[in-house]
Coordinates of C-alpha atoms and ligand atoms in Angstrom, one line a residue:
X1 CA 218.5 44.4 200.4
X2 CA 218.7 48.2 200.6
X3 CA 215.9 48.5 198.5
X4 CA 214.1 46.4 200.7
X5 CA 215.4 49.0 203.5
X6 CA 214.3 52.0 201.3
X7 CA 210.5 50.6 201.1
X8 CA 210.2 50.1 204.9
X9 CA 211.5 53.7 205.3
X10 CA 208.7 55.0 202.4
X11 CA 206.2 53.1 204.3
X12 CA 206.7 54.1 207.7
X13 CA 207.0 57.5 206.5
X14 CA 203.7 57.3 204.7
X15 CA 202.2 55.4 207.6
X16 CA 203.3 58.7 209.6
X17 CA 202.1 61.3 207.8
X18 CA 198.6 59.3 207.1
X19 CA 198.9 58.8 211.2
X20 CA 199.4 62.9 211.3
X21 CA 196.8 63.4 208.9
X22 CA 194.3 61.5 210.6
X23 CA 195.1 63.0 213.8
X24 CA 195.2 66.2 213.3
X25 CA 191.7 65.8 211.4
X26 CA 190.2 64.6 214.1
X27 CA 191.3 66.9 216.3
X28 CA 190.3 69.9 213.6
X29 CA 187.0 67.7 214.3
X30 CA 186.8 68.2 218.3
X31 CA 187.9 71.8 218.1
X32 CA 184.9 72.6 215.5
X33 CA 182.6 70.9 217.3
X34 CA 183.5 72.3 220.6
X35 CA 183.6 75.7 219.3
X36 CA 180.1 75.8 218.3
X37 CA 177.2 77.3 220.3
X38 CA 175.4 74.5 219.9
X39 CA 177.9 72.4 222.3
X40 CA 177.3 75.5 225.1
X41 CA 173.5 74.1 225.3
X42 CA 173.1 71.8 228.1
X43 CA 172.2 68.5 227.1
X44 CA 174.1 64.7 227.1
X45 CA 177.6 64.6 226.1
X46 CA 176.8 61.9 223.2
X47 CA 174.8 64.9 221.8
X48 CA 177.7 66.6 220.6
X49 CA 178.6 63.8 218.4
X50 CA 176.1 62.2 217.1
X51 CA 171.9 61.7 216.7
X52 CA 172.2 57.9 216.4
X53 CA 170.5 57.9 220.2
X54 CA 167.7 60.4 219.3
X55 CA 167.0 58.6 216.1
X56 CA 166.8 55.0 217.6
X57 CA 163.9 56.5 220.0
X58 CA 162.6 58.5 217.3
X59 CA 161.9 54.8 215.6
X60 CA 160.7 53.2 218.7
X61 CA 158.0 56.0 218.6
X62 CA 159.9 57.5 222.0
X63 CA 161.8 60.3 220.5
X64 CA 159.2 62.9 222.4
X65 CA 159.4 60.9 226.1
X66 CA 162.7 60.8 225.2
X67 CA 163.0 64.7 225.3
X68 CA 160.9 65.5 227.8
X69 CA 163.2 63.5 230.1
X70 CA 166.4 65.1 228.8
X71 CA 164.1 68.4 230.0
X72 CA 163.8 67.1 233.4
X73 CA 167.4 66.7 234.0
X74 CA 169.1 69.2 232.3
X75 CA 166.3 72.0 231.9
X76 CA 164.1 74.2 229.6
X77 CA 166.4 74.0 226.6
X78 CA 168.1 71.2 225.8
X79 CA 170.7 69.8 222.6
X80 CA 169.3 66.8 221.0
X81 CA 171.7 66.0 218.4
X82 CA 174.4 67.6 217.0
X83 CA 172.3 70.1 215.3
X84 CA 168.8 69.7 217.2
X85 CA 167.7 71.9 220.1
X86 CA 164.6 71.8 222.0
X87 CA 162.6 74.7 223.5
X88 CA 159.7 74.1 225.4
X89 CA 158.9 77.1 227.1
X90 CA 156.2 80.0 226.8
X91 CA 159.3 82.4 225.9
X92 CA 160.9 79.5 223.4
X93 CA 158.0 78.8 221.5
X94 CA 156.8 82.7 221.2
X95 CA 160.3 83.2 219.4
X96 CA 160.4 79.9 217.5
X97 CA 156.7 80.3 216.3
X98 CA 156.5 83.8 215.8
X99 CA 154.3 86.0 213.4
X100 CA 156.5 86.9 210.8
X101 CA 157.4 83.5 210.4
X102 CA 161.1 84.0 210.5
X103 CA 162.2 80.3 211.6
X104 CA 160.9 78.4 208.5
X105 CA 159.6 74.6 208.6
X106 CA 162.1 72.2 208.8
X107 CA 163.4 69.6 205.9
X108 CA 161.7 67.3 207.6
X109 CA 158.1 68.2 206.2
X110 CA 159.5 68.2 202.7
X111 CA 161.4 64.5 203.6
X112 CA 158.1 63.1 205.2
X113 CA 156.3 63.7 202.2
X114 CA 156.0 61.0 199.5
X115 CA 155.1 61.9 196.0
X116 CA 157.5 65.0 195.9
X117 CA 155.5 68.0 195.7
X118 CA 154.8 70.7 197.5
X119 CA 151.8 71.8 200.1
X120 CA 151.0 74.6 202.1
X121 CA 152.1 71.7 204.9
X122 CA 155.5 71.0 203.9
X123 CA 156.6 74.0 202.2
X124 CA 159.0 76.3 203.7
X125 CA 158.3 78.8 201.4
X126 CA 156.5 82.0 203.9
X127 CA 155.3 83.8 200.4
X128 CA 153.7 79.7 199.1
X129 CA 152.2 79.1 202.2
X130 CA 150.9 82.5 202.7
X131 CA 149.4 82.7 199.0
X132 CA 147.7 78.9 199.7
X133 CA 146.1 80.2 203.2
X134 CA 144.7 83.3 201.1
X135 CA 143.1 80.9 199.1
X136 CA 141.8 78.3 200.4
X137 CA 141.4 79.7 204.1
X138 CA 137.9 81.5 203.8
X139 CA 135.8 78.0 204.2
X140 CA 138.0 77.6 207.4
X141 CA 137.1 80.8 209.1
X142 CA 134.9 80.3 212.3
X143 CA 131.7 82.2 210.5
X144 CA 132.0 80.3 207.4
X145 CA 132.3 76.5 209.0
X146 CA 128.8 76.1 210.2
X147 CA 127.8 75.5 206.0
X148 CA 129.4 71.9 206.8
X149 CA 127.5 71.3 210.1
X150 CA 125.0 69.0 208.1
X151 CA 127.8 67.2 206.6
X152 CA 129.0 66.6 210.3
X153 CA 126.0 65.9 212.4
X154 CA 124.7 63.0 209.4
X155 CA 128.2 61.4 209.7
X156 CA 128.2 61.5 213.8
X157 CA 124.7 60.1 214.0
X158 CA 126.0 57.2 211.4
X159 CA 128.5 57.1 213.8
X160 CA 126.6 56.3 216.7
X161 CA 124.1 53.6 214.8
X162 CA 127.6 51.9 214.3
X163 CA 129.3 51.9 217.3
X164 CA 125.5 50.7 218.7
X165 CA 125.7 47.8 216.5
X166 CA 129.4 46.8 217.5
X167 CA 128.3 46.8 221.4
X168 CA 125.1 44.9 220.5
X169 CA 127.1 42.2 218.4
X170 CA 130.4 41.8 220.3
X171 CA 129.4 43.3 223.7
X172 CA 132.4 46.4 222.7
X173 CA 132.8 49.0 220.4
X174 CA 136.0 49.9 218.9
X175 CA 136.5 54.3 219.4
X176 CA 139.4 53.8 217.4
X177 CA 138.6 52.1 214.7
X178 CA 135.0 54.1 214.4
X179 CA 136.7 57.7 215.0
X180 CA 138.9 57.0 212.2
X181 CA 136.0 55.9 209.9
X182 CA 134.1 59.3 211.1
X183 CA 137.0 61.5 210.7
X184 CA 137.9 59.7 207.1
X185 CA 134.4 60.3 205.9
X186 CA 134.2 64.4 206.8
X187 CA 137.2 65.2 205.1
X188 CA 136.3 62.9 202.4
X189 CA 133.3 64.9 202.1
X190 CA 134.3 67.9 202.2
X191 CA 137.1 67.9 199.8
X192 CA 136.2 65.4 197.0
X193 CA 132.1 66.5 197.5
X194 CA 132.0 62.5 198.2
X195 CA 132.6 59.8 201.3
X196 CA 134.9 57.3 201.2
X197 CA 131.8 55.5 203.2
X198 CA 134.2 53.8 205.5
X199 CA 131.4 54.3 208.4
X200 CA 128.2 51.8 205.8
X201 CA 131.4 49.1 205.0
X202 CA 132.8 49.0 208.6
X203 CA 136.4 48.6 206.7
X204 CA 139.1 51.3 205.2
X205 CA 138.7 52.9 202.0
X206 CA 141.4 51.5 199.6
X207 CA 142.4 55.1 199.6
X208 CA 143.0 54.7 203.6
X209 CA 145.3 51.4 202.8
X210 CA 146.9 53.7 200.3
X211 CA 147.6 56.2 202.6
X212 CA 148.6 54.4 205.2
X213 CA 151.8 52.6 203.1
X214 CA 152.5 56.5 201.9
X215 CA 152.7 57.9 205.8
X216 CA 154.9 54.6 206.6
X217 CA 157.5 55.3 204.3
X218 CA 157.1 59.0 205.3
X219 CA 158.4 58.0 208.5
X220 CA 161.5 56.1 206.9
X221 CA 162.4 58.9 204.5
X222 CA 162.4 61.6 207.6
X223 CA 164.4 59.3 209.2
X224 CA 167.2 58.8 206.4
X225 CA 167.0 61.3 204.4
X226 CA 170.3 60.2 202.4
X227 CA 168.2 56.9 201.4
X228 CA 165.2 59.2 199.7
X229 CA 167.0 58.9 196.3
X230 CA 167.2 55.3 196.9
X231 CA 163.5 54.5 197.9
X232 CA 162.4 55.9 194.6
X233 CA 164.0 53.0 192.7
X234 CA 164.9 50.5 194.6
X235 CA 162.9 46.9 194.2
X236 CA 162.2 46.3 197.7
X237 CA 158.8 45.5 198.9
X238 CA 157.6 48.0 201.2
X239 CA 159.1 50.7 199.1
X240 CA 157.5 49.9 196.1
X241 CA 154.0 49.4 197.7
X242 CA 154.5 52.8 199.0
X243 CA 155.4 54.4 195.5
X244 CA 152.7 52.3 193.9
X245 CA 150.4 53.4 197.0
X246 CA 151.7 57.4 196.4
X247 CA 150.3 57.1 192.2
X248 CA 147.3 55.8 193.3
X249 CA 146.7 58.6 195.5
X250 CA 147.8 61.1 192.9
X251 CA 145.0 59.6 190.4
X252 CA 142.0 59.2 193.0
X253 CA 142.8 62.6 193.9
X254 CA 143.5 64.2 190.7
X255 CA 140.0 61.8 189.0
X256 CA 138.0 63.2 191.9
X257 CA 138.9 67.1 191.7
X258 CA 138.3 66.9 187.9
X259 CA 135.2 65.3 188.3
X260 CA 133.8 67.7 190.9
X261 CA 135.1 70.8 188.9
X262 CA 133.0 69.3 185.8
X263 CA 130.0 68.8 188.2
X264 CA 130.6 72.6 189.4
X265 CA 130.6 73.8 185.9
X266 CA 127.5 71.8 184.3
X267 CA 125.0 71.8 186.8
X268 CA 126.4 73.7 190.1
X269 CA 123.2 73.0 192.0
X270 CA 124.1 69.1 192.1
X271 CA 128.0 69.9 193.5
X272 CA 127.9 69.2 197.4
X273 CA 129.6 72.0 198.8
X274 CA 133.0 71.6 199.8
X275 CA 136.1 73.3 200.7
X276 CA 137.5 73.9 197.5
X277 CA 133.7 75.3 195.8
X278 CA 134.9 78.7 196.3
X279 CA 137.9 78.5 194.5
X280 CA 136.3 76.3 192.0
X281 CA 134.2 79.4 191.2
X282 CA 136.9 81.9 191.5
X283 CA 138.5 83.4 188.5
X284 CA 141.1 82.0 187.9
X285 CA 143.7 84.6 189.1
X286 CA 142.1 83.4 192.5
X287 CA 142.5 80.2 191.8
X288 CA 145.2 77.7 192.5
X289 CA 146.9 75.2 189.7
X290 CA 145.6 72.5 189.8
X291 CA 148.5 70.8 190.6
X292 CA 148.4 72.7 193.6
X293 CA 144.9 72.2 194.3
X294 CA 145.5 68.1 194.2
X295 CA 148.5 68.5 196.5
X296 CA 145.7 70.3 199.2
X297 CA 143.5 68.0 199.1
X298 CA 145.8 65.1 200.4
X299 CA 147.0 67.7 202.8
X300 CA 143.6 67.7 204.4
X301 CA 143.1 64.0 204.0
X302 CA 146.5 63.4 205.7
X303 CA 146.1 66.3 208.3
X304 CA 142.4 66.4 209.2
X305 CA 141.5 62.5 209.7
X306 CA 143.9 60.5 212.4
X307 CA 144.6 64.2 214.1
X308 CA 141.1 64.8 214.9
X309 CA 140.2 60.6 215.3
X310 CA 143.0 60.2 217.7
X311 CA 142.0 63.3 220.1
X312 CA 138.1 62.1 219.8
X313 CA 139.5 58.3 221.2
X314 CA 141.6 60.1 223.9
X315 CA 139.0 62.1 225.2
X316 CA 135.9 59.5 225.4
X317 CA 138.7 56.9 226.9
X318 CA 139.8 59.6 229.8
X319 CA 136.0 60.7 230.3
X320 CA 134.6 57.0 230.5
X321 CA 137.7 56.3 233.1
X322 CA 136.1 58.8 235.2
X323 CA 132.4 58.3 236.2
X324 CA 132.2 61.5 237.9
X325 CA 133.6 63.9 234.8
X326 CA 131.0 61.7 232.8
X327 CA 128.2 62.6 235.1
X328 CA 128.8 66.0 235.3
X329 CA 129.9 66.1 231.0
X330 CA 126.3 63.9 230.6
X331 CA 124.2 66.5 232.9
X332 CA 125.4 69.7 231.1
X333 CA 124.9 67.7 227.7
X334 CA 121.1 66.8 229.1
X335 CA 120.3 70.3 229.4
X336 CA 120.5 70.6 225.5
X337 CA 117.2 71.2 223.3
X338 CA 116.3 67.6 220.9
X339 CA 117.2 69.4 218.0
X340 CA 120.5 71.5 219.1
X341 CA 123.0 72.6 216.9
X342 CA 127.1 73.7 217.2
X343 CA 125.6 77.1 218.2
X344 CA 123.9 75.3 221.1
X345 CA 127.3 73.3 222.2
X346 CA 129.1 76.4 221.8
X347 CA 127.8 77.9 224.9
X348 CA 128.4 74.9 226.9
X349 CA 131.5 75.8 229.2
X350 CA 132.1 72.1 230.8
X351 CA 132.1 70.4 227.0
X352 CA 134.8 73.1 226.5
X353 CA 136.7 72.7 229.3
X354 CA 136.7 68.3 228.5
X355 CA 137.5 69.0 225.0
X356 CA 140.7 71.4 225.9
X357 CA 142.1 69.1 228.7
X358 CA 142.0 66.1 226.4
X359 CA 144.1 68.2 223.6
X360 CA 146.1 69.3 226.4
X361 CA 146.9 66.0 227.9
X362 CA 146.5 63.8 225.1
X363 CA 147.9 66.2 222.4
X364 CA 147.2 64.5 218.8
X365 CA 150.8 66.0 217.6
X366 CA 152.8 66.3 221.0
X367 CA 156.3 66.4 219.4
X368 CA 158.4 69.1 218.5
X369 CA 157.2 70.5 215.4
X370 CA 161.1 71.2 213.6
X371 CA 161.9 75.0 212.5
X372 CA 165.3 76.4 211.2
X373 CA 167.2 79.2 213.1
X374 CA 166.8 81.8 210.3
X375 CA 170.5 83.6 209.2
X376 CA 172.1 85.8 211.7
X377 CA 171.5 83.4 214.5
X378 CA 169.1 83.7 217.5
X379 CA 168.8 84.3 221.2
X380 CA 166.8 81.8 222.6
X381 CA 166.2 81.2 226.7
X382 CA 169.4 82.6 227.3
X383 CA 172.1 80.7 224.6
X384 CA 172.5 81.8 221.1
X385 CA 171.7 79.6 218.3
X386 CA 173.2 79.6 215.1
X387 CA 171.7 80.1 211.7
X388 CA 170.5 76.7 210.5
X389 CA 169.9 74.9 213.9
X390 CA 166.8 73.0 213.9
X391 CA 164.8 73.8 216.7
X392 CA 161.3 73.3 218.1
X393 CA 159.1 73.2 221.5
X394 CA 156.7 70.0 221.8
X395 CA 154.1 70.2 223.4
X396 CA 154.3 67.3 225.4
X397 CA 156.8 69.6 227.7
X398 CA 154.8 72.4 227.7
X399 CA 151.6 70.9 228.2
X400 CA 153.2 69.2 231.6
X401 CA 155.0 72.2 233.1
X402 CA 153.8 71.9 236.7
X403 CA 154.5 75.7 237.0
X404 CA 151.4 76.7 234.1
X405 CA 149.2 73.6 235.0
X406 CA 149.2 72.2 238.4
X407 CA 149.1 68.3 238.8
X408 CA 149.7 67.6 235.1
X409 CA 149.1 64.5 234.5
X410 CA 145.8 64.5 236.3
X411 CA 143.0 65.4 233.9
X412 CA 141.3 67.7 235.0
X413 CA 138.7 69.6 232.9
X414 CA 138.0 71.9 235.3
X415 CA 141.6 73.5 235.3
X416 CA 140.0 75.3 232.0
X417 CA 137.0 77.1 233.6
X418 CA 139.3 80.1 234.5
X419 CA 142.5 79.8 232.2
X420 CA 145.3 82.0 233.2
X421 CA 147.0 83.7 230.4
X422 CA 150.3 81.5 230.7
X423 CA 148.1 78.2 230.4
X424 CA 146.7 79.7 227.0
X425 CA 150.2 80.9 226.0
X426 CA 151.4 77.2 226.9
X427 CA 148.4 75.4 224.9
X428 CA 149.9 74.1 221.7
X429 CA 148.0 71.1 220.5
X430 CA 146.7 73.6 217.3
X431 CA 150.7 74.2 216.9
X432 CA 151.2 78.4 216.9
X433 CA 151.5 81.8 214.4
X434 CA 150.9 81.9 210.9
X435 CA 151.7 77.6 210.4
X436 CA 149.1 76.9 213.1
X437 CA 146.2 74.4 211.9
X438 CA 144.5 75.7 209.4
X439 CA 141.6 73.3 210.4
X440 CA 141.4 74.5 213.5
X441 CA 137.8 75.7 213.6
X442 CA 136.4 72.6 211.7
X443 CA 138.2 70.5 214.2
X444 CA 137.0 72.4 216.7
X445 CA 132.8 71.9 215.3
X446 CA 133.5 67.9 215.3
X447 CA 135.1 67.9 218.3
X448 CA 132.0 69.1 220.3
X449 CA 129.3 67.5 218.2
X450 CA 131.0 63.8 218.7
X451 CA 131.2 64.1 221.9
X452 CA 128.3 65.5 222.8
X453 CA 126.2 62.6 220.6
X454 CA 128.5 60.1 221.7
X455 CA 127.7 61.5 225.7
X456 CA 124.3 61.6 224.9
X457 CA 124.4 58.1 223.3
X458 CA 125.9 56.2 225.7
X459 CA 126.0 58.4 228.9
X460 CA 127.3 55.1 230.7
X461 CA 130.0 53.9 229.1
X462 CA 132.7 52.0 230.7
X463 CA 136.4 51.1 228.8
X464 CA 135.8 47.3 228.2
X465 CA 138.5 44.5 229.7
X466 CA 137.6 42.7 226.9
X467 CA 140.1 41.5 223.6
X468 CA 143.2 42.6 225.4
X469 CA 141.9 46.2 226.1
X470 CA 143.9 47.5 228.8
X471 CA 145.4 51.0 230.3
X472 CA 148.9 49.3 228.5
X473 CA 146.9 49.3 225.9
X474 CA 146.4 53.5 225.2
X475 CA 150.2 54.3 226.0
X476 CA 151.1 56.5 223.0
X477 CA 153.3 55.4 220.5
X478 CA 154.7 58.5 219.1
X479 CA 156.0 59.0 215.6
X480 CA 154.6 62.5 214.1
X481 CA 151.4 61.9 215.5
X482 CA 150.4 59.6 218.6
X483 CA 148.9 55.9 217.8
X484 CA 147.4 53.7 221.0
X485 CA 150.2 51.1 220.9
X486 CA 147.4 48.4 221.5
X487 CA 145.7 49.5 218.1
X488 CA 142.1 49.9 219.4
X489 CA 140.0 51.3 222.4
X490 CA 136.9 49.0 223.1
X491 CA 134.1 50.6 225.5
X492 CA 131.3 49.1 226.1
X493 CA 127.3 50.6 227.2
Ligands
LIG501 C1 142.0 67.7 216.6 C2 142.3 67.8 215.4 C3 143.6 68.5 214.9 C4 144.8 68.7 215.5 C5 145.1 68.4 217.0 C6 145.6 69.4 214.6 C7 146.9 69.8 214.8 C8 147.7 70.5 214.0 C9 149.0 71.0 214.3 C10 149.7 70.9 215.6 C11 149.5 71.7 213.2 C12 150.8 72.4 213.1 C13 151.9 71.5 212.5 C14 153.2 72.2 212.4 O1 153.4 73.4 212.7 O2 154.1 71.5 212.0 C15 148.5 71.6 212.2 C16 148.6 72.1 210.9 C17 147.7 71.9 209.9 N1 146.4 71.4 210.0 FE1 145.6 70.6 211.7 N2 145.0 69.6 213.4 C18 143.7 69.0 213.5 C19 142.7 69.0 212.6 C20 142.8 69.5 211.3 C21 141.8 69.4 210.3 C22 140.4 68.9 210.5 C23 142.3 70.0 209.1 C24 141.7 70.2 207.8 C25 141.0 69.5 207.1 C26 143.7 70.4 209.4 C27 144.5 71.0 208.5 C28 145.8 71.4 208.8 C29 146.7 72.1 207.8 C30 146.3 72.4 206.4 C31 147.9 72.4 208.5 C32 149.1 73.1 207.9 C33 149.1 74.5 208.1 C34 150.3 75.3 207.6 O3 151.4 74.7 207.6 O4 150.1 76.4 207.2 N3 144.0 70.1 210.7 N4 147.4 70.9 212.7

């Protein structure tokens, strides 16, 4: 009997200290929490806690509506999560994007990427990234890009002769679908020196496929990063497509480089040129690894192709909505010599002006693009932020600040015929400083020569009713980069 008495004693004092213990952790917790700067930023009470809210929209593909709205109520920096702030003003995204680079990319990059290496993308390495932009940036620059206008202009017209054939045969044509196959083929071309030829077999490269698995698992691993570990050996179905997916990348790639710097050595008259011919040539203290070199070329596959198809299916979808834009887009494009060149579309200020109000409006990467608050801390729009918060400005915010553009959501191309300097300080579908798209300038050259063939192709087109195709149909899903959640945009002649 006593003894009996002595174990409830032992146990309710052990119940009481475990009681204390928990308590006073918890409180430990609050008082932390609370003490940070991050819990001074406006923004939803939930966000102290926890990121299980942003991360449920961040899977829905909402995460950056999701944001914008927290803007609207609460203002021009807002907490997201626990350690996630957002920025989107001209002042925020000056600091966070700034020259010297002294708010590095984000774990995030690194997470997204399958196949564990690093790029000149997903490095946060400043000194990496720097020495692969040395390198590889020369084909880039605006003077040297016009060597790939032939390239280009042969895989528009092809293009064209296929979207044709889809209105002849089913009375619509696909932008989506056909972008993709255009944008696929160019960087094709210009990295491997060979197209996938998704435009002659109407269907996605195996490569494509490949890719596609690889970005979808991306998604999951940026997501969870605790699980990476796990979705490198565990048996399940969509994770080992996506590993088998990520080798088969690595071979095509690493088969196709090899190949080409063979070609380059034999008989450099027969190598297409591409841009890696420079540094194929280079000695090779200007030359990346070739490890280095493989992990460059899937940047530009997987940075080059749905970026620039997505802003080409935006912009012919918001032009054919408006007959008079098209009209006055078709007239300027009439006034072009038969044989014109990019030089020629260059000095054409309304294809400019379309061209920038679609990446405004319909911004191919409109979410925040994730930096770390470097050591020390920073002042950012008025609230300190300490060393290691994530933090970013999208440009889906900045893009629709009624104070820099006037009626956002209107597009209007003619807002850009007299840009003020805040409206240029605001635009940031290239991203900004020294991580900004290295593509830039090619994506600019393709940019004006689709539309202007496709204008000059089918100067009446009309967004078809037909298979589905609605407005509903273009509403953005938004993961890293947008996707039409009705997976295609038919026009017809
Ligand atoms: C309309 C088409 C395009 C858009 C809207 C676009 C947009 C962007 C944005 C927003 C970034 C910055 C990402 C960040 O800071 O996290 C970026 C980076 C990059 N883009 Fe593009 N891009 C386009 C086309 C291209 C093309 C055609 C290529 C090359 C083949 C390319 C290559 C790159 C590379 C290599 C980076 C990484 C730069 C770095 O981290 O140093 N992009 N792009």
């Amino acid at each position: 009997m006593e003894s009996i008495t002595t174990m409830a004693d032992a146990l309710r004092a052990n119940t009481t200290l475990v009681a204390a213990v928990v308590l006073y952790t918890i409180a430990f917790h609050i008082f932390a929490t609370l003490r940070k700067p991050i819990s001074k930023i406006p923004g939803p009470w939930y966000s102290k806690w926890t990121s299980v809210v942003v991360t449920y929209h961040w899977l829905k593909g909402n995460k950056t509506y999701y944001v914008h709205d927290l803007h609207a109520t609460y203002g021009p920096i807002v907490r997201v999560s626990p350690n996630e702030v957002s920025a989107p003003t001209v002042e925020g995204v000056k600091a966070i994007y700034n020259s010297r680079e002294t708010f590095v990319k984000s774990r995030f990059y690194q997470d997204f990427t399958v196949g564990d290496y690093e790029t000149l993308f997903n490095t946060s390495d400043a000194a990496f990234n720097r020495r692969h932009r040395r390198l590889l940036g020369a084909p880039m620059m605006e003077a040297n890009i016009r060597t790939f206008e032939p390239t280009v202009v042969s895989l528009v017209n092809l293009t064209m002769e296929r979207m044709g054939q889809e209105m002849d045969e089913r009375g619509a044509a696909d932008l989506l679908k056909w972008w993709t196959f255009f944008s696929t083929d160019v960087i094709g071309e210009l990295t491997f020196g060979e197209s996938f030829r998704t435009l002659q077999q109407g269907k996605p490269s195996t490569y494509t496929n490949d890719m596609k698995n690889v970005a979808q698992l991306g998604g999951t691993r940026a997501t969870f990063p605790t699980l990476i570990p796990l979705t490198k050996i565990l048996p399940i179905g969509p994770f080992e497509r996506a590993r088998q997916a990520a080798r088969n990348i690595s071979t095509y790639v690493s088969d196709s480089l090899s190949r080409y710097q063979r070609l380059i050595d034999s008989d450099p008259s027969r190598a297409a040129h591409t841009l890696f011919t420079k540094m194929n040539k280079a000695k090779d203290d200007d030359k990346l690894p070739f490890d280095e070199l493989c992990g460059a070329a899937q940047t530009y596959i997987i940075a080059g192709t749905d970026t620039t198809a997505i802003t080409m299916t935006y912009l012919t979808w918001a032009v054919c909505r408006r007959p008079a834009i098209q009209a006055k887009l078709v007239e300027e494009l009439r006034t072009l010599p038969a044989d014109f060149t990019d030089i020629h579309l260059r000095e054409l200020p309304y294809l400019r002006c379309v061209i920038e109000e679609a990446l405004r409006l319909y911004t191919a990467v409109p979410g925040g693009l994730p930096r770390v608050v470097p050591p020390g801390g920073a002042e950012l729009v008025g609230h300190h932020l300490a060393q290691g918060t994530v933090v970013s400005g999208q440009a889906y915010t900045l893009h629709r600040d009624s104070a820099i553009f006037p009626r956002p959501l209107e597009f209007d191309p003619e807002r850009w015929a007299n840009p003020t300097k805040e409206m240029k300080d605001a635009f940031l579908a290239f991203g900004r400083g020294p991580r900004a798209c290295l593509g830039l300038n090619l994506a600019w050259m393709e940019l004006r020569m689709a539309t202007a063939k496709f204008f000059l192709s089918f100067p009446d087109a009309t967004v078809s009713g037909k298979v589905g195709m609605s407005d509903g149909s273009m509403h953005a899903k938004i993961f890293f980069l947008v996707k039409p959640s009705g997976g295609q945009c038919l026009v017809e002649r």
